[in-house]
Coordinates of C-alpha atoms in Angstrom, one line a residue:
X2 CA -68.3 -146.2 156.9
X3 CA -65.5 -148.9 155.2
X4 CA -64.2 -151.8 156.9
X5 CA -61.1 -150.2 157.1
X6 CA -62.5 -147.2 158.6
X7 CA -64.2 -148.2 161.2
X8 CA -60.8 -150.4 162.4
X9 CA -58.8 -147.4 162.1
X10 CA -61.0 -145.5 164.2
X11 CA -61.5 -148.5 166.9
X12 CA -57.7 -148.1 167.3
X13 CA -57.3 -145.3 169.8
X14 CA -53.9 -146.2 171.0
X15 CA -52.7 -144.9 168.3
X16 CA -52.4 -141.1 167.1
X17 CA -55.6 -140.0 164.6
X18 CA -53.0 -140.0 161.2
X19 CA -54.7 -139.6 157.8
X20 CA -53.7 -142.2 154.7
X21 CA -52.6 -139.8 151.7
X22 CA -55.0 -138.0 149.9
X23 CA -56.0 -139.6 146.1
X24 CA -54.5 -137.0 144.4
X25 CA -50.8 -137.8 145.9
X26 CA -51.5 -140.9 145.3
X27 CA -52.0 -140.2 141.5
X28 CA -49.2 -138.2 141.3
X29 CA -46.9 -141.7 142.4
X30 CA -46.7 -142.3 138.8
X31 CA -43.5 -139.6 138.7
X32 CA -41.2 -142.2 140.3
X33 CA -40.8 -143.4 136.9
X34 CA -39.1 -140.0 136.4
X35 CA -37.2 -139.9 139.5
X36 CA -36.0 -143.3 138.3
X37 CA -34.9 -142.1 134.8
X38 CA -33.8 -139.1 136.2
X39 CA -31.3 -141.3 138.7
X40 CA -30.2 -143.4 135.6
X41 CA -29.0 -140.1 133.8
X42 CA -27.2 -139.0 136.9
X43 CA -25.9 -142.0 137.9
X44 CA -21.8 -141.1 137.3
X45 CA -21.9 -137.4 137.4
X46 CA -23.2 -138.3 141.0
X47 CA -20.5 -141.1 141.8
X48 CA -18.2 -138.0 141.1
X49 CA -19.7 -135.3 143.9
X50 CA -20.8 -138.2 146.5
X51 CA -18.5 -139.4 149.2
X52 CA -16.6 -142.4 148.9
X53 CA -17.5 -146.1 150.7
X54 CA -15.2 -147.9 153.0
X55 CA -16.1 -150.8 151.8
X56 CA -18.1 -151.9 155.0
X57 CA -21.1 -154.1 154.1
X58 CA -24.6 -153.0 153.2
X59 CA -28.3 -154.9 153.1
X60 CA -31.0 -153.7 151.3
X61 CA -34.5 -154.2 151.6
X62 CA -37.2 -153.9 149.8
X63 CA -40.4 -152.4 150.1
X64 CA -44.3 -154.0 150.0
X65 CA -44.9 -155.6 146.7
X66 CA -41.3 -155.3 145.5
X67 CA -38.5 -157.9 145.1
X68 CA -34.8 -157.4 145.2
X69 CA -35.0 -156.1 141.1
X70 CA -36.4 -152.8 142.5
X71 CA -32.9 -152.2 144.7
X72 CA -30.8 -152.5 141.9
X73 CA -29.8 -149.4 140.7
X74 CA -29.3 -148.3 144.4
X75 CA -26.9 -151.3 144.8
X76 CA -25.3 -150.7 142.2
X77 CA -24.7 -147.1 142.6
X78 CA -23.4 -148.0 146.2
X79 CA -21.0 -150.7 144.8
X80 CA -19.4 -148.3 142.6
X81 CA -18.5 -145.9 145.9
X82 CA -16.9 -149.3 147.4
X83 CA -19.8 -150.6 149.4
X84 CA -20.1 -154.2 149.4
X85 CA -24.0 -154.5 149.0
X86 CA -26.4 -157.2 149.3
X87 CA -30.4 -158.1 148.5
X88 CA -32.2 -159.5 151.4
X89 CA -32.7 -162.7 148.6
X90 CA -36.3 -163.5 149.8
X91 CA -38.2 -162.8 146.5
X92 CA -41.3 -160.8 146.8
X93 CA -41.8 -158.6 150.3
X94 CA -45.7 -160.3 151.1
X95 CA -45.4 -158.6 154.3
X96 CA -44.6 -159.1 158.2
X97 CA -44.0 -162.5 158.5
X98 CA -42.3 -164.2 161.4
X99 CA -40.4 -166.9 159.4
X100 CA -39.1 -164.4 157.5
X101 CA -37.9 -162.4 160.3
X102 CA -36.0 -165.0 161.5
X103 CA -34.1 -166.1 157.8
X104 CA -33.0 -162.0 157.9
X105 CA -31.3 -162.5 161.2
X106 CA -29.9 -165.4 159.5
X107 CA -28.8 -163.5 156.4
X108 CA -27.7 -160.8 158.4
X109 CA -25.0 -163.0 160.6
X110 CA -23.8 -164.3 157.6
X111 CA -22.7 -161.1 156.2
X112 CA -21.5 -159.7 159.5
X113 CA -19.2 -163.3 160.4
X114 CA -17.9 -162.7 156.5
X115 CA -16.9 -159.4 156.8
X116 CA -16.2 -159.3 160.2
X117 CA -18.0 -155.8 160.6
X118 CA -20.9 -154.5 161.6
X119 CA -23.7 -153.9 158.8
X120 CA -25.8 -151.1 157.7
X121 CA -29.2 -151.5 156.9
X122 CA -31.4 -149.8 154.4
X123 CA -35.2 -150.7 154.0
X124 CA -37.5 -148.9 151.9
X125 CA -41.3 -148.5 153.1
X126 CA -42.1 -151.6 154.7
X127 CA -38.8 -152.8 153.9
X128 CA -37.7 -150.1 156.2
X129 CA -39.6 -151.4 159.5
X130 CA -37.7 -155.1 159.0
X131 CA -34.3 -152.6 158.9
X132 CA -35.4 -151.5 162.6
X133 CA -36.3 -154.7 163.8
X134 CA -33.1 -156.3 162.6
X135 CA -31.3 -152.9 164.5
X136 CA -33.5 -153.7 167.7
X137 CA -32.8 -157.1 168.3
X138 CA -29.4 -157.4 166.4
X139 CA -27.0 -154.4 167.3
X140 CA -24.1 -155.7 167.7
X141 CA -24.1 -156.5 164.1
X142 CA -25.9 -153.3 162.7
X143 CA -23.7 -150.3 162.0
X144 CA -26.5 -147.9 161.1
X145 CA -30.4 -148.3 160.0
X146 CA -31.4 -145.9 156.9
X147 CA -35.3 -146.2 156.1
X148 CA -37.2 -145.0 153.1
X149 CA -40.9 -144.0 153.8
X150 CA -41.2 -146.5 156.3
X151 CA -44.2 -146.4 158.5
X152 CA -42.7 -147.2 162.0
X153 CA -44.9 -144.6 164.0
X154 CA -48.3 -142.7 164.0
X155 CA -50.9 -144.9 162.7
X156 CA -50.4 -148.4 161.4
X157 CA -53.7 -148.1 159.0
X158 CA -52.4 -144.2 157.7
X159 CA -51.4 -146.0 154.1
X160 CA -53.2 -146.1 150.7
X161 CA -51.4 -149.6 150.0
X162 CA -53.5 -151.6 152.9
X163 CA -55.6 -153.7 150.8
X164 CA -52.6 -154.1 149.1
X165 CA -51.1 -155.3 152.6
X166 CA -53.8 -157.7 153.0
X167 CA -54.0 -159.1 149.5
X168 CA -50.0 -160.1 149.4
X169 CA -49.9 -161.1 153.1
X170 CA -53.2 -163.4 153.1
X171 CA -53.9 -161.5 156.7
X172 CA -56.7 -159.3 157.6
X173 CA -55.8 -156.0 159.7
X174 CA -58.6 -157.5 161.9
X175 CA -56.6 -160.5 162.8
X176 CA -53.2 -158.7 163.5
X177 CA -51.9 -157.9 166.8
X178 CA -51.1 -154.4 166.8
X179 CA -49.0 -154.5 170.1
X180 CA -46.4 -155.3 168.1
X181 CA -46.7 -152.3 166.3
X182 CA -46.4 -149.8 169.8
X183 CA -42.9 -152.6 170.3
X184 CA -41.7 -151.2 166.6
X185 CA -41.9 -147.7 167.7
X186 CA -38.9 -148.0 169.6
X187 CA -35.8 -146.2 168.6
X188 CA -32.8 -149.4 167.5
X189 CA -29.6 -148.8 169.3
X190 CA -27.8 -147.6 166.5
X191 CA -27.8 -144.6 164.5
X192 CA -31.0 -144.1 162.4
X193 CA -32.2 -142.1 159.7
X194 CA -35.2 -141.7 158.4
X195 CA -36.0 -140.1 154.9
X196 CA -39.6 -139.2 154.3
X197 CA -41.2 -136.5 151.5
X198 CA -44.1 -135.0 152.6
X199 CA -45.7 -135.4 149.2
X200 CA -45.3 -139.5 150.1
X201 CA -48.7 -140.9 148.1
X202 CA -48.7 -144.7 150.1
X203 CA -47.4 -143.7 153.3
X204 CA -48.4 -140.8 155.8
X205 CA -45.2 -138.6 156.1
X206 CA -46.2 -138.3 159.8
X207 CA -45.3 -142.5 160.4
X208 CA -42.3 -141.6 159.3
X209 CA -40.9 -139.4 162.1
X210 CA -37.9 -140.5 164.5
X211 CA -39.2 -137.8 167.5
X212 CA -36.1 -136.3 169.3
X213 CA -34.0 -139.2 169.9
X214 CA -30.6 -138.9 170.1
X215 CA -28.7 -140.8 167.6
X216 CA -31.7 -140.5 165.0
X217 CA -32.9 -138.1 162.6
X218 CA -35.6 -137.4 160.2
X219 CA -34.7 -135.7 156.3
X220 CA -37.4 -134.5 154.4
X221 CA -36.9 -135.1 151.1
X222 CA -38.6 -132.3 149.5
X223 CA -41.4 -133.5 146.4
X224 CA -40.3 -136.5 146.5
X225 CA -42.5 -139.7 145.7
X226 CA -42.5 -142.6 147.9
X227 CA -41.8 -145.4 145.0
X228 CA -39.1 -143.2 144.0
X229 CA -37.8 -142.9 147.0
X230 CA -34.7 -145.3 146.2
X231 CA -33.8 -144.2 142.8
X232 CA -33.7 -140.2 142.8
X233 CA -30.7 -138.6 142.3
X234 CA -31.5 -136.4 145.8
X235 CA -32.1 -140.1 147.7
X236 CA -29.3 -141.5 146.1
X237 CA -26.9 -138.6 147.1
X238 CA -27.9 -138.6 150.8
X239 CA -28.0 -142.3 151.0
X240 CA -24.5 -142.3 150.2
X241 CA -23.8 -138.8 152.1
X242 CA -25.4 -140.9 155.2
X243 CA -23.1 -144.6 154.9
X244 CA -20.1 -142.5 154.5
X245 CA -20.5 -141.5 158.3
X246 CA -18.0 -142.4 160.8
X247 CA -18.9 -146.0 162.8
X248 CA -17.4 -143.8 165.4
X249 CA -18.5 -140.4 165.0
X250 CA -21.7 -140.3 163.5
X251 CA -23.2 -136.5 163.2
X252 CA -27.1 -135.5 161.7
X253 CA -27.4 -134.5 158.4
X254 CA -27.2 -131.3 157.8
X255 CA -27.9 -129.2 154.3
X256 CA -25.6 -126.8 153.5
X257 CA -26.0 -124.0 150.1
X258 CA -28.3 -125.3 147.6
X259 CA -28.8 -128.6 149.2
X260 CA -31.1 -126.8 151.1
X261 CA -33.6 -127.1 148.3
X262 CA -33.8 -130.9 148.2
X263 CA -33.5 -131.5 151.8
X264 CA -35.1 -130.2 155.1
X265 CA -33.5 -131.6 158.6
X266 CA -36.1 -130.0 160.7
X267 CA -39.6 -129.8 158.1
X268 CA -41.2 -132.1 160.8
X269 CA -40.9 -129.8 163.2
X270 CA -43.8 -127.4 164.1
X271 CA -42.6 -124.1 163.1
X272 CA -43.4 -122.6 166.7
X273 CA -41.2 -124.8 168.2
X274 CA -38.4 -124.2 165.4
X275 CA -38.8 -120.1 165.9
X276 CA -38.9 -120.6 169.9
X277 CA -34.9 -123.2 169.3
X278 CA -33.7 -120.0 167.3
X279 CA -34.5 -117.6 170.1

């Protein structure tokens, strides 16, 4: 049995998730076409999707990546009237606690110079600093939007953690996991979290916000994990999701054809969706 394993299975506090299978990991390589596919679309989109309010929105990004793989997502929120901003760290090496700490930073400073609260989008890991900055900071945070983000289930259910350990410098042995049961909690603000079930990195099951109120999970159907910011489907709903009331903020809910791209209830064990219909 592998190092990694045998941790996984020493970790019984923690729900028995299985990482990806090899063959959705192989199949990552179509985010370049989800990408490309986003380019094309970019205006014809900016015409259907909702309009910003201009209110002020940080973006994260995930393991591995820097601010360059945000961009087009920025930029496509920009156009609606957002007023966007990278996290401006450089590279995402991982969960570190000075870096925690110069998000809350960045994050007041874009709250005090707006003077409004902030929405939050991570993807993957990028996703799990989004909730932690909603946790501790909501009275800045408007709403927290997460993209394949592993913030449940099992923290070793992921094909990218020797990846983890390679750009961190830390061994999974080393780590205190309690923090991970802490990161489980639902933020006080409105969450949403967008997952595809054909994810190749991350374990669609980490990715579930269980029947909280306030939070909901979107399955967004065939969808890679890398691609995850870039599709035209992602970068619809991301929008359709910001364009919420601070006030009023309702689920997402597919309506006509939409109901081909996105699934508000996929998650849910289809017994237990029959048994809410009857």
């Amino acid at each position: 049995m592998s190092r990694m394993k045998k941790l996984k299975a020493s970790m019984t506090q923690f729900p028995d998730v299985e990482a990806p299978s090899m063959w959705l990991l192989a199949l990552e390589h179509r985010a370049l076409w989800e990408f490309w596919a986003g380019v094309a679309s970019f205006k014809p989109l900016q015409l259907v999707a909702p309009r910003g309010d201009g209110h002020p929105v940080l973006v994260i990004p995930g393991l591995g990546a820097a601010d360059s793989s945000t961009a087009l997502l920025r930029q496509f929120l920009d156009d609606l009237g957002y007023a966007t901003y990278p996290w401006g760290l450089g590279r995402n090496k991982g969960m570190k606690e000075e870096s925690a700490q110069l998000m809350q930073e960045r994050l007041k400073l874009i709250f005090d110079e707006h003077g409004q609260k902030v929405s939050i989008i991570g993807q993957s890991l990028g996703g799990v600093f989004a909730r932690e900055l909603g946790r501790f900071c909501p009275d800045m945070v408007r709403q927290v939007i997460t993209l394949g983000s592993p913030f449940t289930g099992h923290p070793l259910a992921s094909t990218g953690t020797h990846l983890y350990e390679w750009l961190s410098g830390d061994r999974f042995e080393d780590l205190d996991f309690n923090q991970h049961l802490e990161m489980r909690v639902k933020p006080p603000v409105p969450t949403t979290s967008i997952y595809s079930k054909l994810d190749g990195v991350v374990a669609w099951e980490c990715s579930i916000e269980e029947g909280q109120p306030g939070g909901e999970s979107i399955n967004l159907r065939g969808n890679s994990h890398i691609g995850m910011g870039s599709s035209p489907n992602a970068l619809y709903l991301i929008a359709d999701r910001l364009a919420q009331p601070e006030s009023d903020w309702k689920p997402f809910e597919a309506k006509g054809v939409a109901r081909l791209f996105y699934g508000s209830q996929d998650h849910v064990p289809k017994e237990r969706r029959q048994h809410a219909r009857a």
